[in-house]
PDB file of C-alpha atoms in Angstrom:
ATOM      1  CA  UNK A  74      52.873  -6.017  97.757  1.00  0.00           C
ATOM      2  CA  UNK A  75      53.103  -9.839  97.814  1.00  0.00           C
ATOM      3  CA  UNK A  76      49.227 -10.246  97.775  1.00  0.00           C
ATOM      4  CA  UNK A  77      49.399  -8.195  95.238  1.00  0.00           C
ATOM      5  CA  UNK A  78      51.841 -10.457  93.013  1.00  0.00           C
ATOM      6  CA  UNK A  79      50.263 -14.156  94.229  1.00  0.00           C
ATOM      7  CA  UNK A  80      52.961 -15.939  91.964  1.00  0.00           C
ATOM      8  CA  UNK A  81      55.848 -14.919  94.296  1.00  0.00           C
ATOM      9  CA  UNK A  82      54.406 -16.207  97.129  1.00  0.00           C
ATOM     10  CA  UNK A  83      52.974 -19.313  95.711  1.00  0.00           C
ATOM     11  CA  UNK A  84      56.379 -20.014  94.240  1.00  0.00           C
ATOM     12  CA  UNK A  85      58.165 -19.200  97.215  1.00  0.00           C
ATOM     13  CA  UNK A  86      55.986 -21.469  99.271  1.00  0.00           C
ATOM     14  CA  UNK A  87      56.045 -24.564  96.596  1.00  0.00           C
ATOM     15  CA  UNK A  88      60.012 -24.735  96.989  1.00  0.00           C
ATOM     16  CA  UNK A  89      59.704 -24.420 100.456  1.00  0.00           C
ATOM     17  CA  UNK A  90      57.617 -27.435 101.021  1.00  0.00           C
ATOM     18  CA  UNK A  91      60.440 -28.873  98.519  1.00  0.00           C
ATOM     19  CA  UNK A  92      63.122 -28.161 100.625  1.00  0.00           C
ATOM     20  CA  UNK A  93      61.657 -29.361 103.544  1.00  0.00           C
ATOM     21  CA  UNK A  94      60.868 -32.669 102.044  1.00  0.00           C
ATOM     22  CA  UNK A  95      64.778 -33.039 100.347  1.00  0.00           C
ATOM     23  CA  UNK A  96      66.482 -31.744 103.575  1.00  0.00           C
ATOM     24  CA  UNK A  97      63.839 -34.556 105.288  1.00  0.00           C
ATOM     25  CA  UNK A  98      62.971 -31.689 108.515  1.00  0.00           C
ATOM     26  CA  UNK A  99      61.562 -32.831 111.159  1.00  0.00           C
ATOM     27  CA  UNK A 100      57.883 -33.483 110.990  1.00  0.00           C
ATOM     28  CA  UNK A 101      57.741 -30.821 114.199  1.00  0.00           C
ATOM     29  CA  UNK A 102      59.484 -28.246 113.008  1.00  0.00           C
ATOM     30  CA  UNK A 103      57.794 -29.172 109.468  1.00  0.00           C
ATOM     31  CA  UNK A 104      53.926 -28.281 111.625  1.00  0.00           C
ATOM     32  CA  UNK A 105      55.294 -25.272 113.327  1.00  0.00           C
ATOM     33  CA  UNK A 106      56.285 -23.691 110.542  1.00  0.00           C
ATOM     34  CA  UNK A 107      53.230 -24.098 109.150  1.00  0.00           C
ATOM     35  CA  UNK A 108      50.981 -22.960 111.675  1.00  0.00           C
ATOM     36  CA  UNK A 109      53.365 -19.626 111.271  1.00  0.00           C
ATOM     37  CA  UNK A 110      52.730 -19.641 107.707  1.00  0.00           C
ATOM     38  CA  UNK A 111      48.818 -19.893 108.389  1.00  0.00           C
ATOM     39  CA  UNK A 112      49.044 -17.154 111.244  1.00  0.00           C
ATOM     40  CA  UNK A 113      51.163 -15.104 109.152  1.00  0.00           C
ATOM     41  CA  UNK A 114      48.950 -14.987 105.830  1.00  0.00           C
ATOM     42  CA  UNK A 115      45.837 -14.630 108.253  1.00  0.00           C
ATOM     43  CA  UNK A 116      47.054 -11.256 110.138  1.00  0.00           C
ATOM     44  CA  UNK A 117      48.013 -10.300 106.599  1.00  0.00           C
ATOM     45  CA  UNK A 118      44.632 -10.895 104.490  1.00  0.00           C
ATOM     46  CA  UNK A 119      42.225 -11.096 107.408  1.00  0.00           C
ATOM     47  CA  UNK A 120      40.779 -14.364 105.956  1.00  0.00           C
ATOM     48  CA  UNK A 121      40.959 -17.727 105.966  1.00  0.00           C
ATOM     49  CA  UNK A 122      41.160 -18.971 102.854  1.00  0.00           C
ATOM     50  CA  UNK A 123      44.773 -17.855 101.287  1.00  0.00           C
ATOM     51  CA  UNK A 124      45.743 -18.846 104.756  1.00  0.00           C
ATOM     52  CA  UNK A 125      45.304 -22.884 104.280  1.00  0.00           C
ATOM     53  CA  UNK A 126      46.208 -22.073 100.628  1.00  0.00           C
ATOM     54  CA  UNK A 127      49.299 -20.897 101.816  1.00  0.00           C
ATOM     55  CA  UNK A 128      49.637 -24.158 103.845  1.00  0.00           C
ATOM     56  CA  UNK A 129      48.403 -26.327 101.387  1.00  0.00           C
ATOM     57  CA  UNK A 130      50.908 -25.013  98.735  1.00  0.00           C
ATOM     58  CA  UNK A 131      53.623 -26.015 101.311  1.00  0.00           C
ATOM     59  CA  UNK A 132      52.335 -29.801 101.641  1.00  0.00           C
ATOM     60  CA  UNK A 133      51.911 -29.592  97.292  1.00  0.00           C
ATOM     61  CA  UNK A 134      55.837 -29.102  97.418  1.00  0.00           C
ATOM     62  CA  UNK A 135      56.874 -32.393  99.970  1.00  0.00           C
ATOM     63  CA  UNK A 136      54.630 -33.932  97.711  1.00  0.00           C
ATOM     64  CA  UNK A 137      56.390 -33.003  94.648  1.00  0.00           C
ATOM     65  CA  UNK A 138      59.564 -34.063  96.119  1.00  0.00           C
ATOM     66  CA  UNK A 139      57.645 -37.681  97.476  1.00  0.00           C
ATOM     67  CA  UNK A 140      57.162 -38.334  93.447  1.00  0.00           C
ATOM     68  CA  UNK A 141      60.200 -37.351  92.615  1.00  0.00           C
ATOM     69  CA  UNK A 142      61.951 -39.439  95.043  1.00  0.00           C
ATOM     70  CA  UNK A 143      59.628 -42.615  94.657  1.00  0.00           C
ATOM     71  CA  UNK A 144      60.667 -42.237  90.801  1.00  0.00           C
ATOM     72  CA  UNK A 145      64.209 -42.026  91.641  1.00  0.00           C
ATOM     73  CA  UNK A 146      63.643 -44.717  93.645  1.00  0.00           C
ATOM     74  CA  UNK A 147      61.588 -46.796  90.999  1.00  0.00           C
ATOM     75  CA  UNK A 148      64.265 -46.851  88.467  1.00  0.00           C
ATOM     76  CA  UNK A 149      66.869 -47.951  90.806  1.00  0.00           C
ATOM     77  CA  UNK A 150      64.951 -50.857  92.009  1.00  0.00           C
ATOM     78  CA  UNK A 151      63.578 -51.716  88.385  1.00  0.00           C
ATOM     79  CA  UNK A 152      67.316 -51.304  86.522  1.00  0.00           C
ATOM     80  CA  UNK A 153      70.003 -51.274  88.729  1.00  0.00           C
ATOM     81  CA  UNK A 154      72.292 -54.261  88.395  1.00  0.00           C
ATOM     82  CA  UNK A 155      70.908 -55.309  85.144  1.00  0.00           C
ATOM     83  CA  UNK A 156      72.937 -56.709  82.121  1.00  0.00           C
ATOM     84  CA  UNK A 157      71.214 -56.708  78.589  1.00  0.00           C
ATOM     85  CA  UNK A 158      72.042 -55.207  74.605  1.00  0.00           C
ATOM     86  CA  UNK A 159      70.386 -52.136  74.548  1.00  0.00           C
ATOM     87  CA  UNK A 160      69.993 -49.294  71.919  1.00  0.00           C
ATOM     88  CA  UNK A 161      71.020 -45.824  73.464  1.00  0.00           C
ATOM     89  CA  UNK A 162      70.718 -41.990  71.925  1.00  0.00           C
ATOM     90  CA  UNK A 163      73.900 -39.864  73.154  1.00  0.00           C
ATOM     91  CA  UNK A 164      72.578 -36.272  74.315  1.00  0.00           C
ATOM     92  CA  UNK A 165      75.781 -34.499  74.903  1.00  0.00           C
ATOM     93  CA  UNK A 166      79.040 -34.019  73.492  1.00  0.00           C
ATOM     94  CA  UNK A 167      81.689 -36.656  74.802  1.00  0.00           C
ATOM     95  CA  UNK A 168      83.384 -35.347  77.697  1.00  0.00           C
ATOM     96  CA  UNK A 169      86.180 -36.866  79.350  1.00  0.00           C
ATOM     97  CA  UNK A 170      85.409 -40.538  78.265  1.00  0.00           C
ATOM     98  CA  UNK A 171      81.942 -40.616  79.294  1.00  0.00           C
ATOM     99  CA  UNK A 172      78.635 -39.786  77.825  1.00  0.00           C
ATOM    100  CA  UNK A 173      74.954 -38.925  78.890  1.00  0.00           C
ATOM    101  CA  UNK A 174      72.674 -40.696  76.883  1.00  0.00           C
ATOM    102  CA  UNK A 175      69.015 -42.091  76.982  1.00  0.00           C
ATOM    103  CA  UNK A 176      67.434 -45.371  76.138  1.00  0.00           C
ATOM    104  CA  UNK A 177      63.553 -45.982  76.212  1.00  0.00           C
ATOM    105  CA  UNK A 178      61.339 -49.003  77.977  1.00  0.00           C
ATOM    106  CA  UNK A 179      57.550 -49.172  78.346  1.00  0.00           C
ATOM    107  CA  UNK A 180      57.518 -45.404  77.191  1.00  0.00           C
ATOM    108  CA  UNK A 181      59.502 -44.103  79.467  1.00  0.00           C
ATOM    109  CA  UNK A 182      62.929 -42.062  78.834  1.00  0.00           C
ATOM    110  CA  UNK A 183      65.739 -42.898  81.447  1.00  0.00           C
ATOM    111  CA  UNK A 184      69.159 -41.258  81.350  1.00  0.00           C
ATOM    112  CA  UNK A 185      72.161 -42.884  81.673  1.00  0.00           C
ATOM    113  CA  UNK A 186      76.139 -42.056  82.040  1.00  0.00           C
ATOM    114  CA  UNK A 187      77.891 -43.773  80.036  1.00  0.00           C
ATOM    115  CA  UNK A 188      81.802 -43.904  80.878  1.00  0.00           C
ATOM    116  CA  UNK A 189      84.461 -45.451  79.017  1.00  0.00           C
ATOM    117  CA  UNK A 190      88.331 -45.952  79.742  1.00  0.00           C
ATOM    118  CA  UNK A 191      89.469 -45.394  76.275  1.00  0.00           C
ATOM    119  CA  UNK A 192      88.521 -41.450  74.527  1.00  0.00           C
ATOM    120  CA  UNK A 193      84.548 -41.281  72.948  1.00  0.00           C
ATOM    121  CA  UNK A 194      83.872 -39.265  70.028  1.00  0.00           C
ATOM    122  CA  UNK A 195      79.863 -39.544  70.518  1.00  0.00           C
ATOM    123  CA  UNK A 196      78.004 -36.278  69.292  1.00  0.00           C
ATOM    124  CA  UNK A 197      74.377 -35.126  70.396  1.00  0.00           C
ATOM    125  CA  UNK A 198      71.794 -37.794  68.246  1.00  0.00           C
ATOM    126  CA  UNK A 199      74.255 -40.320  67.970  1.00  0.00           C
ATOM    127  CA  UNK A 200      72.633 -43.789  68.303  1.00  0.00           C
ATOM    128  CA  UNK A 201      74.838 -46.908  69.965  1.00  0.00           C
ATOM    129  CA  UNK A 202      74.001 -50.199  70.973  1.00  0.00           C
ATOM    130  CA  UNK A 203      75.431 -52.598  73.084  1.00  0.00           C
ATOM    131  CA  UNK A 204      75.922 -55.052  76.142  1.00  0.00           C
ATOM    132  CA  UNK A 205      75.351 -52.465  79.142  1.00  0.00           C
ATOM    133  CA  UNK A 206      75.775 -53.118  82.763  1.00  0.00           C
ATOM    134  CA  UNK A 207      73.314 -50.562  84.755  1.00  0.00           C
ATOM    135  CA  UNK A 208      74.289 -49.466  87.857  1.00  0.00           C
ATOM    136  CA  UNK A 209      73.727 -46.891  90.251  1.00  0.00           C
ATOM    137  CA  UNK A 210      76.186 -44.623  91.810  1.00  0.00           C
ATOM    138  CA  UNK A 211      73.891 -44.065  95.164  1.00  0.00           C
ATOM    139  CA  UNK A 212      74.848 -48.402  95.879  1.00  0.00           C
ATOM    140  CA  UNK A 213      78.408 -47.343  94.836  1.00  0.00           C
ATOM    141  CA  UNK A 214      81.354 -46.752  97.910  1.00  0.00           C
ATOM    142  CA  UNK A 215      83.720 -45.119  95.044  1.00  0.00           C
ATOM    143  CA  UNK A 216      81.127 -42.483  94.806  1.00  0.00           C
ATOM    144  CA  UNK A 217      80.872 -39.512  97.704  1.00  0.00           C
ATOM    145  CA  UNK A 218      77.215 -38.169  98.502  1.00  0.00           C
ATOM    146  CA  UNK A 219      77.361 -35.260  96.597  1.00  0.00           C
ATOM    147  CA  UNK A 220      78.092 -37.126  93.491  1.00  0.00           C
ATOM    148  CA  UNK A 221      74.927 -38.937  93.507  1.00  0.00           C
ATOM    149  CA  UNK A 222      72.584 -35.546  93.947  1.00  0.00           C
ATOM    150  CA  UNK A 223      74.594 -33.693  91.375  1.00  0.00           C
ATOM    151  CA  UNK A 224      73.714 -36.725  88.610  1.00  0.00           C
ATOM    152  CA  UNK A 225      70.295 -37.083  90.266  1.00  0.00           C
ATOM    153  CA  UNK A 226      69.617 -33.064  89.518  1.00  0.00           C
ATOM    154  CA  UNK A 227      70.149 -34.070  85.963  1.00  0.00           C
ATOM    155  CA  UNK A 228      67.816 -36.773  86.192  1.00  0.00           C
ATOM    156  CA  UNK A 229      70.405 -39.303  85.440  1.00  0.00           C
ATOM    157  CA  UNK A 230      70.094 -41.966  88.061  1.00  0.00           C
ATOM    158  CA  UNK A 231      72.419 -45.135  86.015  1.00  0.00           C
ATOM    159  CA  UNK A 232      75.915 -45.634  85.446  1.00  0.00           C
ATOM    160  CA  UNK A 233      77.052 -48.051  83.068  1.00  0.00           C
ATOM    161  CA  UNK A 234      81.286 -48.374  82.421  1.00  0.00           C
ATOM    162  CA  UNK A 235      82.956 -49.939  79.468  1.00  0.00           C
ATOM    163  CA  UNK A 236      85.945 -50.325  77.938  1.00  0.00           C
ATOM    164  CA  UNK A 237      85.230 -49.100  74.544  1.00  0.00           C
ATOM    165  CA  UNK A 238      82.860 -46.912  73.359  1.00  0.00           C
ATOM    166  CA  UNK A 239      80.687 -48.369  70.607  1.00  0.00           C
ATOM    167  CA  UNK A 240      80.420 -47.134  66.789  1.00  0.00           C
ATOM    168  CA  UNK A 241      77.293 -44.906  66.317  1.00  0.00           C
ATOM    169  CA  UNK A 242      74.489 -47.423  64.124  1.00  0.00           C
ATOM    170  CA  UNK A 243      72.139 -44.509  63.284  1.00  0.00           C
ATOM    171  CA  UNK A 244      71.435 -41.000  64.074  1.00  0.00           C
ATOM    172  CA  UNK A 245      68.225 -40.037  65.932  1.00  0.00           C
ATOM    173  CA  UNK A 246      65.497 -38.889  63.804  1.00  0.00           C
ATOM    174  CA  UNK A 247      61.909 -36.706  64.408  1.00  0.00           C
ATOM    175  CA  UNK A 248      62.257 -33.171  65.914  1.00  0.00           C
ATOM    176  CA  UNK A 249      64.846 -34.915  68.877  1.00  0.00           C
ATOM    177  CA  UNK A 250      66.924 -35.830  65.880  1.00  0.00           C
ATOM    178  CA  UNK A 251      67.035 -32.193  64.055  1.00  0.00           C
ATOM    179  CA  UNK A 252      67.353 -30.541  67.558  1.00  0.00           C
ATOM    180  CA  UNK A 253      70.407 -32.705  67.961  1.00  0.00           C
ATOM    181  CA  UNK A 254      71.528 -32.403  64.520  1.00  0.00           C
ATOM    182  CA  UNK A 255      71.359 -28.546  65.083  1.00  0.00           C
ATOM    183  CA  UNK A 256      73.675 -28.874  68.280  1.00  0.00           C
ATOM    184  CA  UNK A 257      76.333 -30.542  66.158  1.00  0.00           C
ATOM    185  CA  UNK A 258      76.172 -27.755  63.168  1.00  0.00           C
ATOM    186  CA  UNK A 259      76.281 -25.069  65.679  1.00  0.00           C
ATOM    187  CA  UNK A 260      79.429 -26.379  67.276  1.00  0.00           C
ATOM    188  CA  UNK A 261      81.152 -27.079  63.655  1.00  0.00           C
ATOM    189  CA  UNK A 262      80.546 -23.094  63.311  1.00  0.00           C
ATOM    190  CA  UNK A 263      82.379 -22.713  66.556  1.00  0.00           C
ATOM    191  CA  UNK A 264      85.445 -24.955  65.109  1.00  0.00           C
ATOM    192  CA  UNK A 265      85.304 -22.919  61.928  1.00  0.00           C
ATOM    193  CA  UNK A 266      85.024 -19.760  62.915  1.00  0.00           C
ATOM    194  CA  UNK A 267      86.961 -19.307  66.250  1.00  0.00           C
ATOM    195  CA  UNK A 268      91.067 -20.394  66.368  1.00  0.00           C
ATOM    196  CA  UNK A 269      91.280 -19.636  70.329  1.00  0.00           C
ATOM    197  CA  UNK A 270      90.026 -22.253  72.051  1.00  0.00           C
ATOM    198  CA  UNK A 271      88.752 -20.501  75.032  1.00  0.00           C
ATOM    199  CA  UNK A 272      86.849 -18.413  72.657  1.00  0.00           C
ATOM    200  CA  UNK A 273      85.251 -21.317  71.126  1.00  0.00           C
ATOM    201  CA  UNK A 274      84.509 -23.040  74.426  1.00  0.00           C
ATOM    202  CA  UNK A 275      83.114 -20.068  75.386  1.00  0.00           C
ATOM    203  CA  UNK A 276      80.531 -19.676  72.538  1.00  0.00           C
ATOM    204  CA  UNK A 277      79.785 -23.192  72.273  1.00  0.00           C
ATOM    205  CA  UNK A 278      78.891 -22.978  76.562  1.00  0.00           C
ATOM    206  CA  UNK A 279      76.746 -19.866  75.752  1.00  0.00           C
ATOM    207  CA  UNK A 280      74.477 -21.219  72.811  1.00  0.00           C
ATOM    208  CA  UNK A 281      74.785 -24.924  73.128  1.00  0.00           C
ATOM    209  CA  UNK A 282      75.672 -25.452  76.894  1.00  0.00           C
ATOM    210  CA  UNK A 283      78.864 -27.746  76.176  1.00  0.00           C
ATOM    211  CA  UNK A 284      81.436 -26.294  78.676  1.00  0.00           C
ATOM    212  CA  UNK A 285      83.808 -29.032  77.967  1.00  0.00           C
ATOM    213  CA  UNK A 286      86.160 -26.491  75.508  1.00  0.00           C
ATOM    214  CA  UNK A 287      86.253 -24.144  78.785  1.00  0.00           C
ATOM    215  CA  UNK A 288      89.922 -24.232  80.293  1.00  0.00           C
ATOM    216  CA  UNK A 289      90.447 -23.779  83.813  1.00  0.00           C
ATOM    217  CA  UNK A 290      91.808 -20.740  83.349  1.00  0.00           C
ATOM    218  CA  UNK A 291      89.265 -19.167  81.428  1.00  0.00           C
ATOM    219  CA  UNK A 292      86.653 -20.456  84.356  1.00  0.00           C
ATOM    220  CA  UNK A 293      88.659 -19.002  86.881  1.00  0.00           C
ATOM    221  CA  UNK A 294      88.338 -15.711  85.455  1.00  0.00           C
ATOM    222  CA  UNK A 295      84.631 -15.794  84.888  1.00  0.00           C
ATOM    223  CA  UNK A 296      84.425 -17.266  88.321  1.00  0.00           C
ATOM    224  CA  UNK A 297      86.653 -13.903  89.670  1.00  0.00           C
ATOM    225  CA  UNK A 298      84.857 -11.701  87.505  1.00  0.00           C
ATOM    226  CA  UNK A 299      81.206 -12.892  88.706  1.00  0.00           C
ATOM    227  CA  UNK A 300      80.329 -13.658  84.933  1.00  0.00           C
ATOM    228  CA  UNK A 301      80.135 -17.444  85.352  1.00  0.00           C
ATOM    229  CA  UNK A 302      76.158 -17.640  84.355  1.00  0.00           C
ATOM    230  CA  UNK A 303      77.185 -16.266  80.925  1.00  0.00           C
ATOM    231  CA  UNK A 304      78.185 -19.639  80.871  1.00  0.00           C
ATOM    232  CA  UNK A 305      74.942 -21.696  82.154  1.00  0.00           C
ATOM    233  CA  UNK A 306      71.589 -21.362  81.384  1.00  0.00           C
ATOM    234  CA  UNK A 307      71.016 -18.708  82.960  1.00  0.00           C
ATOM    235  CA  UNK A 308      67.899 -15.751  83.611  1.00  0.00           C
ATOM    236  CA  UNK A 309      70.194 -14.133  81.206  1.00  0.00           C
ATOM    237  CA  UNK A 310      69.744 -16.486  78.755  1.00  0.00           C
ATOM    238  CA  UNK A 311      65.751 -16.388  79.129  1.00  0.00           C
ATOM    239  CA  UNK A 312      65.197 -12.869  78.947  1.00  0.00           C
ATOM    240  CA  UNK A 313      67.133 -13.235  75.411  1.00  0.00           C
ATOM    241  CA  UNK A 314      64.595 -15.993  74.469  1.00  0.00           C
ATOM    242  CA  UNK A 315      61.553 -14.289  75.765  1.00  0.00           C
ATOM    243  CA  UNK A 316      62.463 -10.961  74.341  1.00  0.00           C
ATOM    244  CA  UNK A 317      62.726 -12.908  71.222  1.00  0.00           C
ATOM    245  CA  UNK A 318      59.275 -14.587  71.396  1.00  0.00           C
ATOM    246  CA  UNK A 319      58.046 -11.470  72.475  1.00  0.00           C
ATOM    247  CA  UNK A 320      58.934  -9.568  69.416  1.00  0.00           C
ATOM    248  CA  UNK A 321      57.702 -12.244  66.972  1.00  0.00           C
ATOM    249  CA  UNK A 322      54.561 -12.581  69.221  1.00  0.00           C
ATOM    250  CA  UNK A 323      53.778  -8.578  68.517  1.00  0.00           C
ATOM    251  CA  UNK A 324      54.404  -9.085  64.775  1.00  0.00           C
ATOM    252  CA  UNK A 325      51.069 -10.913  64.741  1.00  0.00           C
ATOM    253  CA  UNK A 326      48.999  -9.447  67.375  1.00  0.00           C
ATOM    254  CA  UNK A 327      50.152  -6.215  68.749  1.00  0.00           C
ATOM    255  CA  UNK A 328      51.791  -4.972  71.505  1.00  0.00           C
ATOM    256  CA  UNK A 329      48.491  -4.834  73.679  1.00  0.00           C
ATOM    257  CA  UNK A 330      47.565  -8.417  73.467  1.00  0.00           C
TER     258      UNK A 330
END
C-alpha cells in the first residue's frame, strides 16, 4: 500500500536521515541501515531505481540537518558575544520577563530571547531598540542541554538579558505588522469577552498560541484528559484551516478540481 502512497514513504525516509544526522549515529550503523533500506525497497518493487531513491532520500535528510546545523552554527560564531544598539520587533506576548523578538542584518531574520529582571509589557509588532549583549545559551554553564535544543527548535539561537525592558519606538508595519496587529486585537477580545482566566488562556492558546494565561491547573487537566494539543498547533488545528481553504477553494472551481 506504501508504493501506492509514495509521500509516506518519502516522508518517512527524509526524517529518518534527519534523525540520524541530529542523534549523530554511527556512520556504520548509518550504511547498514541503508543497505536494508535498498534491499528492502528492491524485494518490494523488483527494481532498482526507487531502491537508491529510497537511499538517496535518507542521505537528502543528514543533509538537511548538515544546513541546519552549519546555520546554527553560523550565527553563533557571527553574533555571539557581541555588544551594539540594535532595533528589534517583539513576536510574542511578554511572558515571564522575557521576550522573543527578531532583528534583521544583511537580509537575514535572526531570533532572539530577550529577558529582563524587571516585568515587560511588549505585545506582538512592538518595535524596541537598544544596547544588546548577544549571547548564546549552548556557551552558557547556567543552561542544561535540553534548554539549548528546545530554543534551537524555535530557531532562536541568542540570548540577550537586561535590566529593563525598553519603551516600544514604533510598531511593525507591511503584512508582518497587520498579522501582528491582528494577534493583539484577538487577545483584547479574549480580555473582553471572557472573566475566567483559564477560559481566556485557553482561547487565546487555541487561536493565537499564547499559553502564558494557562494555569497549572488547567494544564494538568488537559494533560490528564489527553486534550493538551487543543492547546498547540496541532493536526487539529490544520484540518480546521484546510477544511476552510477547501470550502472557499470549491466556491470558485468546484468540488472536482
Amino acid at each position: 500500500p506504501m508504493i501506492k502512497r509514495p509521500f509516506i514513504p518519502i516522508a518517512i525516509l527524509f526524517v529518518l536521515g534527519i534523525f540520524l544526522a541530529a542523534y549523530s549515529v554511527n556512520l556504520i550503523i548509518t550504511g547498514l541501515l541503508c543497505v536494508l533500506v535498498w534491499a528492502f525497497a528492491f524485494l518490494k518493487t523488483k527494481s532498482l531505481f526507487p531502491s537508491f531513491i529510497a537511499v538517496l532520500l535518507i542521505i537528502l535528510g543528514i543533509g538537511r540537518m548538515g544546513i541546519a546545523k552549519n546555520r546554527c552554527d553560523k550565527i553563533i560564531a557571527e553574533y555571539s558575544g557581541k555588544s551594539e544598539v540594535m532595533s528589534l520587533t517583539a513576536t510574542d506576548f511578554s511572558d515571564e520577563n522575557s521576550v522573543t523578538a527578531y532583528f534583521e542584518d544583511g537580509g537575514e531574520r535572526h531570533k532572539v530571547l530577550l529577558r529582563f529582571d524587571e516585568d515587560s509589557c511588549l505585545s506582538p509588532g512592538d518595535i524596541i531598540e537598544g544596547e544588546f549583549s548577544l549571547y548564546t545559551p549552548n556557551a552558557s554553564k547556567i543552561f542544561s542541554h535540553g534548554y539549548a535544543h528546545t530554543l534551537a527548535g524555535n530557531g532562536i539561537f541568542l540570548i540577550s538579558d537586561a535590566e529593563k525592558p525598553p519603551q516600544p519606538i514604533g510598531k511593525a508595519d507591511g503584512l508582518m505588522g497587520k498579522l501582528y496587529s491582528l494577534r493583539v486585537y484577538i487577545d483584547s477580545l479574549g480580555e473582553k469577552y471572557f472573566s475566567n482566566e483559564d477560559d481566556r488562556g485557553l482561547f487565546n492558546a487555541m487561536v493565537i498560541g499564547d499559553k502564558q494565561l494557562i494555569s497549572e491547573d488547567l494544564d494538568a487537566s488537559l494533560k490528564a484528559s489527553g486534550l493538551s494539543h487543543i492547546a498547540v498547533v496541532s493536526g487539529l488545528h490544520l484540518s480546521v484551516a484546510m477544511t476552510f481553504l477547501m470550502s472557499v477553494a470549491w466556491l470558485f472551481v468546484g468540488k472536482r478540481r
